Tab-separated table of C-alpha atoms in Angstrom:
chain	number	residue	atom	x	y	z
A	1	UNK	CA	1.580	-13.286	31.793
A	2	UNK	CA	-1.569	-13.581	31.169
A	3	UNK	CA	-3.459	-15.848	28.515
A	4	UNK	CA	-5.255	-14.930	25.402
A	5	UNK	CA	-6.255	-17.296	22.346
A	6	UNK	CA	-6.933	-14.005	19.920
A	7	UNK	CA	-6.142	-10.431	19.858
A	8	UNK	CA	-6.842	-7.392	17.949
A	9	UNK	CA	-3.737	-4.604	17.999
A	10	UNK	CA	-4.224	-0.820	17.256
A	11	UNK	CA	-1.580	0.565	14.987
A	12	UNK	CA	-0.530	4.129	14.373
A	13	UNK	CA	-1.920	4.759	11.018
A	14	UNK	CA	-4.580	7.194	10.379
A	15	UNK	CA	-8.033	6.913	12.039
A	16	UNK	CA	-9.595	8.073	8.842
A	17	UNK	CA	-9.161	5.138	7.291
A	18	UNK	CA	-10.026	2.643	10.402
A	19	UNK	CA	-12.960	0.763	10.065
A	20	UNK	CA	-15.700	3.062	10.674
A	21	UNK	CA	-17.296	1.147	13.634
A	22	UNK	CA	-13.915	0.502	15.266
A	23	UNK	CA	-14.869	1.357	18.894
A	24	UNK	CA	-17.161	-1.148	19.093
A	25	UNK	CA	-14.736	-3.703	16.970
A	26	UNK	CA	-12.761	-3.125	20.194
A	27	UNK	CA	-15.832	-3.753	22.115
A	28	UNK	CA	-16.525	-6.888	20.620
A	29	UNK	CA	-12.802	-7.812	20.927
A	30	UNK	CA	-12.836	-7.264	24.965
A	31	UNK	CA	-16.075	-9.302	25.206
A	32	UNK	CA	-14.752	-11.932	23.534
A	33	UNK	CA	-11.588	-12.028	25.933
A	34	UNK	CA	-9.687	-11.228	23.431
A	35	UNK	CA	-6.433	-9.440	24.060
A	36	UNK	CA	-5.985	-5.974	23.220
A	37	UNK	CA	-2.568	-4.772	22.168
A	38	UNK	CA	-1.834	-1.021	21.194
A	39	UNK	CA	1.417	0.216	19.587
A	40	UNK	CA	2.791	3.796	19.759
A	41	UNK	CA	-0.269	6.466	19.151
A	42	UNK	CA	-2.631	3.375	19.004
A	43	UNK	CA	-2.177	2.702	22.743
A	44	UNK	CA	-3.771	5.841	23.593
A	45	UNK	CA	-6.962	5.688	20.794
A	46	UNK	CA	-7.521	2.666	22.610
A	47	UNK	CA	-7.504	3.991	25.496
A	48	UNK	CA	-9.572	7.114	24.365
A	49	UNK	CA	-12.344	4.912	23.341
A	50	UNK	CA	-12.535	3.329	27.055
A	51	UNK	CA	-10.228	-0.226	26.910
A	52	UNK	CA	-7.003	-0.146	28.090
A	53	UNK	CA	-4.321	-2.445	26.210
A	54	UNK	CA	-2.685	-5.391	27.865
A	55	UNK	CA	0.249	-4.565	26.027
A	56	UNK	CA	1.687	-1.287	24.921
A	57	UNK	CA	4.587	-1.115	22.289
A	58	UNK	CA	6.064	1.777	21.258
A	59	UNK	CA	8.865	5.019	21.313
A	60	UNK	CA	5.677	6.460	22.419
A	61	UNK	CA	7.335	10.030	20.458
A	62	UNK	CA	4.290	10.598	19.253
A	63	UNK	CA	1.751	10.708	22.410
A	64	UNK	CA	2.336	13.813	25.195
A	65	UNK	CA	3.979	12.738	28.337
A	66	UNK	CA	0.638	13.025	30.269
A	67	UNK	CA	-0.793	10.677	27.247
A	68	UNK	CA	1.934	8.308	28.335
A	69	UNK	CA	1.243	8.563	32.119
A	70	UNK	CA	-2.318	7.411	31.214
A	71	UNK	CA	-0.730	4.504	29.097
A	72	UNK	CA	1.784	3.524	31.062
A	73	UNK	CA	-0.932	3.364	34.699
A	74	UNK	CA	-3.783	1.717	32.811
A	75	UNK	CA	-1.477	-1.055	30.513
A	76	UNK	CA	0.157	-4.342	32.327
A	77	UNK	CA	2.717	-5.091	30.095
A	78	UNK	CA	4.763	-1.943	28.522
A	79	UNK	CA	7.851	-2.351	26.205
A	80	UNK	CA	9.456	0.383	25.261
A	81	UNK	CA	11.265	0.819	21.489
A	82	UNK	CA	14.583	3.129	20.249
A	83	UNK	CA	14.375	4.580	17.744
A	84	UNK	CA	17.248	3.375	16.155
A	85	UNK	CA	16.662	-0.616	16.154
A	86	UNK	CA	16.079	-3.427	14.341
A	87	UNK	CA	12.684	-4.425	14.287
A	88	UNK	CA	9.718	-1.341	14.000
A	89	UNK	CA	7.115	-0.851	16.338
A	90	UNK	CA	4.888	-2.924	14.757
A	91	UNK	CA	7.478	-5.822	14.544
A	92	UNK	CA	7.818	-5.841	17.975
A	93	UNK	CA	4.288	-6.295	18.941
A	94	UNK	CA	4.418	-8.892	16.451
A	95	UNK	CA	7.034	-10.593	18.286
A	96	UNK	CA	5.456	-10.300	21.293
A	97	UNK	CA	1.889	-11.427	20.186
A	98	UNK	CA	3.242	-14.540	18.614
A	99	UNK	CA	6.308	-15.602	20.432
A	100	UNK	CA	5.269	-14.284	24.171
A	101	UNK	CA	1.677	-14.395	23.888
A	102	UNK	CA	1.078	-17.293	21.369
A	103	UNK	CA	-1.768	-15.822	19.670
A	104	UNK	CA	-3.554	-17.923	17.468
A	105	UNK	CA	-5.293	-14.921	15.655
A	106	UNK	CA	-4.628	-11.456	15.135
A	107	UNK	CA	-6.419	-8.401	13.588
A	108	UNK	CA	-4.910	-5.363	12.836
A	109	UNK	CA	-6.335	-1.750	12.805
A	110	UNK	CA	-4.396	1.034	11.796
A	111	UNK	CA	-1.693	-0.569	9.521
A	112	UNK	CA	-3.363	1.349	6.418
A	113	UNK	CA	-2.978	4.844	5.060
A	114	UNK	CA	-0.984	7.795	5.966
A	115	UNK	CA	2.393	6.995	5.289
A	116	UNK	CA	3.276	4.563	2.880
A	117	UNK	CA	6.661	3.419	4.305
A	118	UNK	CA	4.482	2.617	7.237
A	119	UNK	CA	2.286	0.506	4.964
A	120	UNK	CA	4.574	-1.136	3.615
A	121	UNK	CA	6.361	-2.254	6.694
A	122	UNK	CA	3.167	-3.710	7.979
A	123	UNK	CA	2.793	-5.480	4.682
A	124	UNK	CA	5.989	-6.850	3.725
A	125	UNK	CA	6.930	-7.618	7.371
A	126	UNK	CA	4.750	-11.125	6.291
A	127	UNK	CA	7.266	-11.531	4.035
A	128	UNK	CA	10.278	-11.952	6.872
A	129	UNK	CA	11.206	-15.415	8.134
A	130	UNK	CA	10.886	-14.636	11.222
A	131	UNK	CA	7.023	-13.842	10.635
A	132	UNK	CA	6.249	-15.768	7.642
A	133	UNK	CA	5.245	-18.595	9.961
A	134	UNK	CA	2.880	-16.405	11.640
A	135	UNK	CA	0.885	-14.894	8.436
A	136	UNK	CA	-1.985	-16.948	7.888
A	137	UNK	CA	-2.896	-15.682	11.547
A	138	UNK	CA	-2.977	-12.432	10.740
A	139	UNK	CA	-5.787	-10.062	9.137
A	140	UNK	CA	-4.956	-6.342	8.075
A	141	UNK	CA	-8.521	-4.354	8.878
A	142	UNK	CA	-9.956	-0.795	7.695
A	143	UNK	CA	-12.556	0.922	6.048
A	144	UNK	CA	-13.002	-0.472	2.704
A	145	UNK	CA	-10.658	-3.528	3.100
A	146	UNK	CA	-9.988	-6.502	4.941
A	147	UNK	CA	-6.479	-8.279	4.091
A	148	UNK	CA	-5.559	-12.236	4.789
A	149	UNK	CA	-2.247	-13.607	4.643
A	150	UNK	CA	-1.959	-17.869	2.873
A	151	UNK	CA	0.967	-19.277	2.921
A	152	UNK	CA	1.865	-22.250	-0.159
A	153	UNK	CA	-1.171	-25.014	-0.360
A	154	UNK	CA	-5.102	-24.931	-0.948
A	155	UNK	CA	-7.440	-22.251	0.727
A	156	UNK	CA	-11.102	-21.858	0.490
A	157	UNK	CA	-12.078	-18.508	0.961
A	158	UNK	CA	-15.453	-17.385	1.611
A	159	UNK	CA	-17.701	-14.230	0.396
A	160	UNK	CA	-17.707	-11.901	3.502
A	161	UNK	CA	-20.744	-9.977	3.428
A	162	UNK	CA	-20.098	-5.935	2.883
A	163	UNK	CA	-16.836	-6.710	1.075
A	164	UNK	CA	-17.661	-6.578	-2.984
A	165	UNK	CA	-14.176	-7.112	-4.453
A	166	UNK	CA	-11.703	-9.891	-3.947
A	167	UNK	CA	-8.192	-8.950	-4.805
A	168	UNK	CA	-4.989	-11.495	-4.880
A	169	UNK	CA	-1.236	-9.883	-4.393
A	170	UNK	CA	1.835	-12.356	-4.818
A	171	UNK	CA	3.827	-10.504	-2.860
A	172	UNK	CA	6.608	-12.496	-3.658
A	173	UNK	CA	7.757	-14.367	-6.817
A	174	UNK	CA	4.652	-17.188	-7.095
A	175	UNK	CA	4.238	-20.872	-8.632
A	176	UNK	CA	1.587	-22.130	-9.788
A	177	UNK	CA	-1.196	-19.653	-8.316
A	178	UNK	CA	-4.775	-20.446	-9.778
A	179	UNK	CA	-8.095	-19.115	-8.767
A	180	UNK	CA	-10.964	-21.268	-9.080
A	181	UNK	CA	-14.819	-20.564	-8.454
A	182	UNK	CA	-14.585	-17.078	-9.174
A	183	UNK	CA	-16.200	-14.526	-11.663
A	184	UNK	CA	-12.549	-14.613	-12.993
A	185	UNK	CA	-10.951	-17.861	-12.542
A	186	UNK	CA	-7.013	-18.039	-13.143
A	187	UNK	CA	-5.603	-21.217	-15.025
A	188	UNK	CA	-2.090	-21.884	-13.017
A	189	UNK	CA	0.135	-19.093	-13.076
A	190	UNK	CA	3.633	-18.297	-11.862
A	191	UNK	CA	5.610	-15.353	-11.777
A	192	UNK	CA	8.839	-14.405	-10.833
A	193	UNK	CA	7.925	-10.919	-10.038
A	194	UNK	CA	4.651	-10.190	-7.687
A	195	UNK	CA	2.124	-9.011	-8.765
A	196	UNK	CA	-1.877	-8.436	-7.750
A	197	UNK	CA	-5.079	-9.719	-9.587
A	198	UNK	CA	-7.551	-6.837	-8.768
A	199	UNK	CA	-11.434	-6.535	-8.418
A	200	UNK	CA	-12.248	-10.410	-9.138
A	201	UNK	CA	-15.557	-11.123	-7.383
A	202	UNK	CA	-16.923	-14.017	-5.842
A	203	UNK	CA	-20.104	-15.258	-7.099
A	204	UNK	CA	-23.320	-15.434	-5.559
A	205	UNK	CA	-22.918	-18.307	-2.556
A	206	UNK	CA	-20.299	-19.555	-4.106
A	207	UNK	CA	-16.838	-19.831	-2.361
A	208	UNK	CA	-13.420	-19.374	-4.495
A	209	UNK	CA	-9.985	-21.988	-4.312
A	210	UNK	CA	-6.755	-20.389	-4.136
A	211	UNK	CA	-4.060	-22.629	-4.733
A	212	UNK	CA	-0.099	-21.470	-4.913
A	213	UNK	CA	3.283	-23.629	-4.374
A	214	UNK	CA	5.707	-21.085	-3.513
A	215	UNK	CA	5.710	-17.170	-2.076
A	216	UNK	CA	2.940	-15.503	-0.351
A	217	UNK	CA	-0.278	-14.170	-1.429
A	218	UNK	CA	-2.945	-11.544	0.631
A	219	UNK	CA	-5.974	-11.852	-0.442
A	220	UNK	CA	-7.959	-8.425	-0.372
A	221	UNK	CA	-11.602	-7.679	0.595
A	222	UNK	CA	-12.768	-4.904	-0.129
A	223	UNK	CA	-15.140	-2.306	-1.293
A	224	UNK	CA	-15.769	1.180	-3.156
B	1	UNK	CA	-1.185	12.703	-32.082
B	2	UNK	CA	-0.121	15.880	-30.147
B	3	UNK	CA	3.348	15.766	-28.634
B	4	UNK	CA	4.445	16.182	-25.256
B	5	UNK	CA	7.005	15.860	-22.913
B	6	UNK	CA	6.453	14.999	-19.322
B	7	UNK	CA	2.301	14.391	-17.951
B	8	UNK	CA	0.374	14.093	-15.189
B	9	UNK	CA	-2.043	11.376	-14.817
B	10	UNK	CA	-5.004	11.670	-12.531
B	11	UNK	CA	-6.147	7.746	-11.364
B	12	UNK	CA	-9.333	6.824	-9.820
B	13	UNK	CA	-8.004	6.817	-5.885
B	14	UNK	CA	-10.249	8.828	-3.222
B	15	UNK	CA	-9.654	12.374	-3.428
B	16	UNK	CA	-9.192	12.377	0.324
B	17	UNK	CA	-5.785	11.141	-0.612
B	18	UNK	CA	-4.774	13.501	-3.390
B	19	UNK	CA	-2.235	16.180	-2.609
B	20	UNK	CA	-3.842	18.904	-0.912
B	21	UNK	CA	-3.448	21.607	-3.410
B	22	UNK	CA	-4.142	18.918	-6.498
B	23	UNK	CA	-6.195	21.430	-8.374
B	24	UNK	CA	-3.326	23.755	-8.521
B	25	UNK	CA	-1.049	21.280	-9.044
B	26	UNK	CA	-3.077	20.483	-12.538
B	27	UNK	CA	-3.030	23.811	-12.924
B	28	UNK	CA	0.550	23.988	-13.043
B	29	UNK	CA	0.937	20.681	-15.413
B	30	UNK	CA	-1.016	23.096	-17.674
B	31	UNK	CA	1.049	26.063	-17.371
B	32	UNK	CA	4.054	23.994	-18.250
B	33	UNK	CA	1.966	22.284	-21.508
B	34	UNK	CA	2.424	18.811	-19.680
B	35	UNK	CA	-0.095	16.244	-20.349
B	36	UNK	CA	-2.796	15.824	-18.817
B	37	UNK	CA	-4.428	11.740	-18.387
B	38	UNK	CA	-7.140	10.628	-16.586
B	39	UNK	CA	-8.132	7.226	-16.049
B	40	UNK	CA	-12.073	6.243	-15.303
B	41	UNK	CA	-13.538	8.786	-12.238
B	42	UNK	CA	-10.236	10.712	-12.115
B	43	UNK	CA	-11.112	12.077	-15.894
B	44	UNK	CA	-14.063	13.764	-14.627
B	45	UNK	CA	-12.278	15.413	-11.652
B	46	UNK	CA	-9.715	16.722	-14.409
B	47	UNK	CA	-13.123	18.237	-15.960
B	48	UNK	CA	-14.367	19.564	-12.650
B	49	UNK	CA	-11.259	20.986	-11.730
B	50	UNK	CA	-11.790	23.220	-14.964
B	51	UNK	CA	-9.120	20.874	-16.903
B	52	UNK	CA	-9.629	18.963	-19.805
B	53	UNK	CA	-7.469	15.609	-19.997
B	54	UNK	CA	-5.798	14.768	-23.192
B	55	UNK	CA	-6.289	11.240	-22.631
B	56	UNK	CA	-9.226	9.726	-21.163
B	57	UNK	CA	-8.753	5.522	-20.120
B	58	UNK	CA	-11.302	3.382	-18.375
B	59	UNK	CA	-14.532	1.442	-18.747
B	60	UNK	CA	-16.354	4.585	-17.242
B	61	UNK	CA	-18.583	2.561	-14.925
B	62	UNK	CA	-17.795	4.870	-11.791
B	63	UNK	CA	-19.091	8.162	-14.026
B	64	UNK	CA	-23.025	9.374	-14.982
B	65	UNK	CA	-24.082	9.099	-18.541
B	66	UNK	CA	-24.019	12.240	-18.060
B	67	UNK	CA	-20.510	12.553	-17.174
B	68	UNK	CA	-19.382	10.472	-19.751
B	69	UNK	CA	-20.915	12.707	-22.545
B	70	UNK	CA	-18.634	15.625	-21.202
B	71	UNK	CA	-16.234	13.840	-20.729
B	72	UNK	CA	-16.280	12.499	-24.889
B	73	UNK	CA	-17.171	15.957	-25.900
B	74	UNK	CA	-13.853	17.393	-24.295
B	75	UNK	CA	-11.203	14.806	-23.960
B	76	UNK	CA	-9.299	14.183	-27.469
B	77	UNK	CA	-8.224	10.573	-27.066
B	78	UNK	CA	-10.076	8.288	-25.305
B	79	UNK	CA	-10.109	4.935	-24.769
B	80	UNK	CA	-12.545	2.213	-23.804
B	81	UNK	CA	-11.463	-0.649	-21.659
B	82	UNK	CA	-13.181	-3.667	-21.179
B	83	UNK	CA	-14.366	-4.960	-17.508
B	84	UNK	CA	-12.187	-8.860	-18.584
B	85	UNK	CA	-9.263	-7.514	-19.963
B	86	UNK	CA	-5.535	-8.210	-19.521
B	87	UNK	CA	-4.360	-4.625	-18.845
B	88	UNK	CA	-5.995	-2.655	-15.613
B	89	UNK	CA	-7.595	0.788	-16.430
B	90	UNK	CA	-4.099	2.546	-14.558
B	91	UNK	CA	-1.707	-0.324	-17.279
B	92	UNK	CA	-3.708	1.018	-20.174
B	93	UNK	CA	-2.985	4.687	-19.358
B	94	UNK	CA	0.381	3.899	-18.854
B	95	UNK	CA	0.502	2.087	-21.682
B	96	UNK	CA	-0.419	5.064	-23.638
B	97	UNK	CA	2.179	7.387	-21.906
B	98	UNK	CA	4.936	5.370	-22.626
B	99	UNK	CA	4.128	3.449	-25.827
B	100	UNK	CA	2.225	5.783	-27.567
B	101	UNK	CA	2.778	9.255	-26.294
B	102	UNK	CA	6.806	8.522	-25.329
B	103	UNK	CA	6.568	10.616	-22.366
B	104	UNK	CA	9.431	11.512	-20.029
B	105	UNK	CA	8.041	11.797	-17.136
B	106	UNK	CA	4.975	10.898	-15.602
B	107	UNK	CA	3.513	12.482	-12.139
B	108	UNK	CA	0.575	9.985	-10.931
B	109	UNK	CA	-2.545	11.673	-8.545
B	110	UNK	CA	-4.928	9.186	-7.196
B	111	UNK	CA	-3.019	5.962	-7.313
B	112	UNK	CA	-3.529	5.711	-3.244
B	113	UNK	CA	-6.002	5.371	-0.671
B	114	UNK	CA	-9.036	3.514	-0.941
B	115	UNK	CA	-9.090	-0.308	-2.336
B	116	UNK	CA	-6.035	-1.663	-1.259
B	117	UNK	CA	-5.608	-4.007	-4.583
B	118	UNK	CA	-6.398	-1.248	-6.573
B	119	UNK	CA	-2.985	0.628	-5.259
B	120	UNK	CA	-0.879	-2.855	-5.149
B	121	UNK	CA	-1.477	-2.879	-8.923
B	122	UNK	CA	-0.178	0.856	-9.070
B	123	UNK	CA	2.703	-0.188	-6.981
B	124	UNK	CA	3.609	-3.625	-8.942
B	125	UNK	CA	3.028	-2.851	-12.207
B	126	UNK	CA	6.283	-1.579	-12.493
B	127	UNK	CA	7.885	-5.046	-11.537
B	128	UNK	CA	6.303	-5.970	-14.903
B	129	UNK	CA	8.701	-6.447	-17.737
B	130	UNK	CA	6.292	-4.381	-19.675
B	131	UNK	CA	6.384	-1.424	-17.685
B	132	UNK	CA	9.935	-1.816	-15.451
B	133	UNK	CA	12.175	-0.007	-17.974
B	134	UNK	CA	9.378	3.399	-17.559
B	135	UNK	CA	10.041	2.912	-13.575
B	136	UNK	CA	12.009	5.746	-13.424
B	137	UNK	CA	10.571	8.040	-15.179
B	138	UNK	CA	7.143	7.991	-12.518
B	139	UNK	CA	6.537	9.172	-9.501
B	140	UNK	CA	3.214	8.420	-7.389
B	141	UNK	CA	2.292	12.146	-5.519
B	142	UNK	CA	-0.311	11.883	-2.616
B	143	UNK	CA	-1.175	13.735	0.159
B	144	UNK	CA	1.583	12.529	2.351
B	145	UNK	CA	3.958	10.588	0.128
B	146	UNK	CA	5.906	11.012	-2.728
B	147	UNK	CA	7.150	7.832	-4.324
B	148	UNK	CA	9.628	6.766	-7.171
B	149	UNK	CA	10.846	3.846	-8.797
B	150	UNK	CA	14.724	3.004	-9.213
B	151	UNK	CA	16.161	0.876	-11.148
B	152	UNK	CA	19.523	-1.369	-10.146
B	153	UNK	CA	22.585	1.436	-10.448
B	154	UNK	CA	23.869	3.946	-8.339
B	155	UNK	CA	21.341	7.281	-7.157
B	156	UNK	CA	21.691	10.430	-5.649
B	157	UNK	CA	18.459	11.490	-3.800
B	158	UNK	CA	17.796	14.984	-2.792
B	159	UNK	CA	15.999	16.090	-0.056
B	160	UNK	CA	12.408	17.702	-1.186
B	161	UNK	CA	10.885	20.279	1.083
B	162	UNK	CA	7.975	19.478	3.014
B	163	UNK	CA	8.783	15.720	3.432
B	164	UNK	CA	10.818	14.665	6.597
B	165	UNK	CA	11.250	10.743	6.213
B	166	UNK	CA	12.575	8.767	3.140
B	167	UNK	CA	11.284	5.354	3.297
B	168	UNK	CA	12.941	2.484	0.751
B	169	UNK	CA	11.399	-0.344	-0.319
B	170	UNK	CA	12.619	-3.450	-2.314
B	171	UNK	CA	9.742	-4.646	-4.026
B	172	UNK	CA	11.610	-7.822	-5.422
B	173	UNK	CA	14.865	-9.480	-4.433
B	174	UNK	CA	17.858	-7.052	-3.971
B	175	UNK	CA	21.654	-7.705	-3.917
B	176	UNK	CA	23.766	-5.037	-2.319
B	177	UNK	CA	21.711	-2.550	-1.195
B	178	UNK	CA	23.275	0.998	0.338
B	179	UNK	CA	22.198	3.378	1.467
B	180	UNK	CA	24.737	6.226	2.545
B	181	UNK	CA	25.078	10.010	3.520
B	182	UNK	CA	21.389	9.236	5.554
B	183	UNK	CA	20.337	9.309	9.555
B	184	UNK	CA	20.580	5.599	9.242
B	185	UNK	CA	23.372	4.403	6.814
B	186	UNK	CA	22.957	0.442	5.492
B	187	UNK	CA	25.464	-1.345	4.732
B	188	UNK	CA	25.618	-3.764	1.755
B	189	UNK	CA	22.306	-5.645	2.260
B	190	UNK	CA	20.489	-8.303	0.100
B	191	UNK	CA	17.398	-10.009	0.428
B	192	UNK	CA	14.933	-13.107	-1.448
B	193	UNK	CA	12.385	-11.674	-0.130
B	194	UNK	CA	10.678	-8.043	-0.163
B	195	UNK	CA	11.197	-5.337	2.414
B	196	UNK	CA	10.493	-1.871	3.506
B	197	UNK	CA	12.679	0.655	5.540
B	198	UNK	CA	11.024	3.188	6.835
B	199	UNK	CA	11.216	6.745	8.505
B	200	UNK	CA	14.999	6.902	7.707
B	201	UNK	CA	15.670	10.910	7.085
B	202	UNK	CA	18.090	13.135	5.258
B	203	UNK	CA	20.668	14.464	7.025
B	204	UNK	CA	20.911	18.750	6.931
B	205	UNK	CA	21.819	19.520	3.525
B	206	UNK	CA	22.722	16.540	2.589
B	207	UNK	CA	21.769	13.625	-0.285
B	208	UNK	CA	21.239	10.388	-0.141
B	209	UNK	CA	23.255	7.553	-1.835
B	210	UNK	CA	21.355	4.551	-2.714
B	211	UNK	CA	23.217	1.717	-4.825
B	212	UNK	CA	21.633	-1.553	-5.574
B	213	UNK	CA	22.393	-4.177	-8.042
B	214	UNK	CA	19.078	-5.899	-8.634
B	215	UNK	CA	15.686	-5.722	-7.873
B	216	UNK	CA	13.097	-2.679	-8.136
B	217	UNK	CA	13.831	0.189	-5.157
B	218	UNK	CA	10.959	2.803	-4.086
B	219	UNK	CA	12.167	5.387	-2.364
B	220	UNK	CA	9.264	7.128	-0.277
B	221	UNK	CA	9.604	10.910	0.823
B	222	UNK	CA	6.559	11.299	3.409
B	223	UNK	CA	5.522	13.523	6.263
B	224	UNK	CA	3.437	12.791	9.652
């Protein structure tokens, strides 16, 4: 098995709403080394834009069978889903990126838009035990927004140039969440429902502290 | 203050996202003397689409001058929210529907796609204490999805034409959640934490039982 430190994986979703330069994301990715895992219909975008996956996941019900020839010549490591199982699709490249491949980062294309069961899978999944641990690796990526996992403690996050909007999601009952250093700032707050703080906004060179004791909070860039 | 029974509410979300045929679905809100709300941008497509809201919510700041002064001229009740406020531009106009206008039902365009904290707060709000007992009275209507709320109790879904999964998601904690009568029956399931089953499907003819005791259920009808 070969070793990565970072990967980028190429979900089903829509590819309206990938990030518009995506191909050369991927480009970027495979200079960098960085591994390149596709699940189900992403396998074969990737693929289609010239880089073959090192790892395919998938029922693969949704690419033709010579599609899945292609996939299954060009891509070293294939696993192969049912369609009635336990974890999705997506799960199991999860499991694979983090508990095969030990990734130490991992962004996500395709986990947005389209269906919303699908979305929600690929959000709440963070949410699981079994990939809690794993969440602050993680960032969700597409056209207008760019979505980090934190886990309990004290985060500094910085302004990302082309994102406008900072939005916070307890995505689980929250203690003591306050934002500090932003337009908004949010005395401590907890919740026992979730709940998301839209279009706050950093300000100019200034970076923003999140600080929660319990549940799990994305933080969204994004813009119009 | 002009009565009415049910409404549709047109949000601010990318009309990429709307239900294909949203004009005519307006259209037939009309015929049937529903309400018509729009919140910030969507007002103006309500206007556009040759339909005058009855209710018009935002801070305007995504309209024209322009805009805005058609949109004052034509739209009965509007209201002006402030950029720092404690109730989003979407809360206020439910706010309105529920508090003000009593409605019974309430059909939301526009609350996907796009900014991803902008459709979390759709999604949430209804964990709110404020707005959780109106959960079942709204469903969110995009281009692929159709979603609604449930309450803790016992439900019989129907299968809807056009849509060939039903996703379910527990937005909060959930004891004893079934689902029976589906492709994939659940047994008696509870969770701390969120989660989201997806691309389950009804089976010929058939409905859908879906019993939980607590929490906040969405049940997702989508298509490919």
């Amino acid at each position: 098995m070969q070793k990565f430190k970072d990967g980028l994986a190429v979900l089903g979703g829509p590819q309206a709403e990938w990030p518009q330069n995506w191909s050369a994301v991927l480009g970027q990715a495979r200079a960098k080394q960085e591994m390149l895992l596709g699940v189900d219909r992403g396998s074969w975008a990737c693929l289609q834009a010239g880089f073959a996956p090192d790892l395919a996941v998938g029922d693969f019900d949704s690419v033709s069978g010579q599609e899945l020839a292609q996939i299954e010549q060009a891509v070293p490591d294939r696993r192969y889903s049912k369609p009635e199982k336990d974890l999705t699709d997506s799960e199991l490249m999860l499991q694979a990126a983090f508990f095969d491949y030990h990734l130490q980062k991992l962004t996500v294309l395709g986990a947005t838009g389209g269906r919303l069961d699908h979305f929600l899978v690929n959000l709440l999944t963070f949410c699981q035990p079994m990939f809690r641990p794993f969440a602050e690796r993680v960032t969700l990526l597409d056209r207008q927004n760019r979505l980090q996992f934190f886990l309990p403690g004290q985060h500094r996050l910085l302004p990302k140039s082309g994102y406008d909007y900072l939005g916070l999601a307890a995505l689980q009952p929250v203690a003591d969440l306050s934002i500090q250093g932003a337009k908004y700032d949010l005395p401590p707050f907890s919740s026992s429902y979730p709940v998301c703080f839209s279009s706050n906004e950093f300000l100019p060179g200034q970076s923003v502290e999140l600080t929660f004791k319990k549940g799990l909070v994305a933080a969204i860039y994004s813009r119009d």
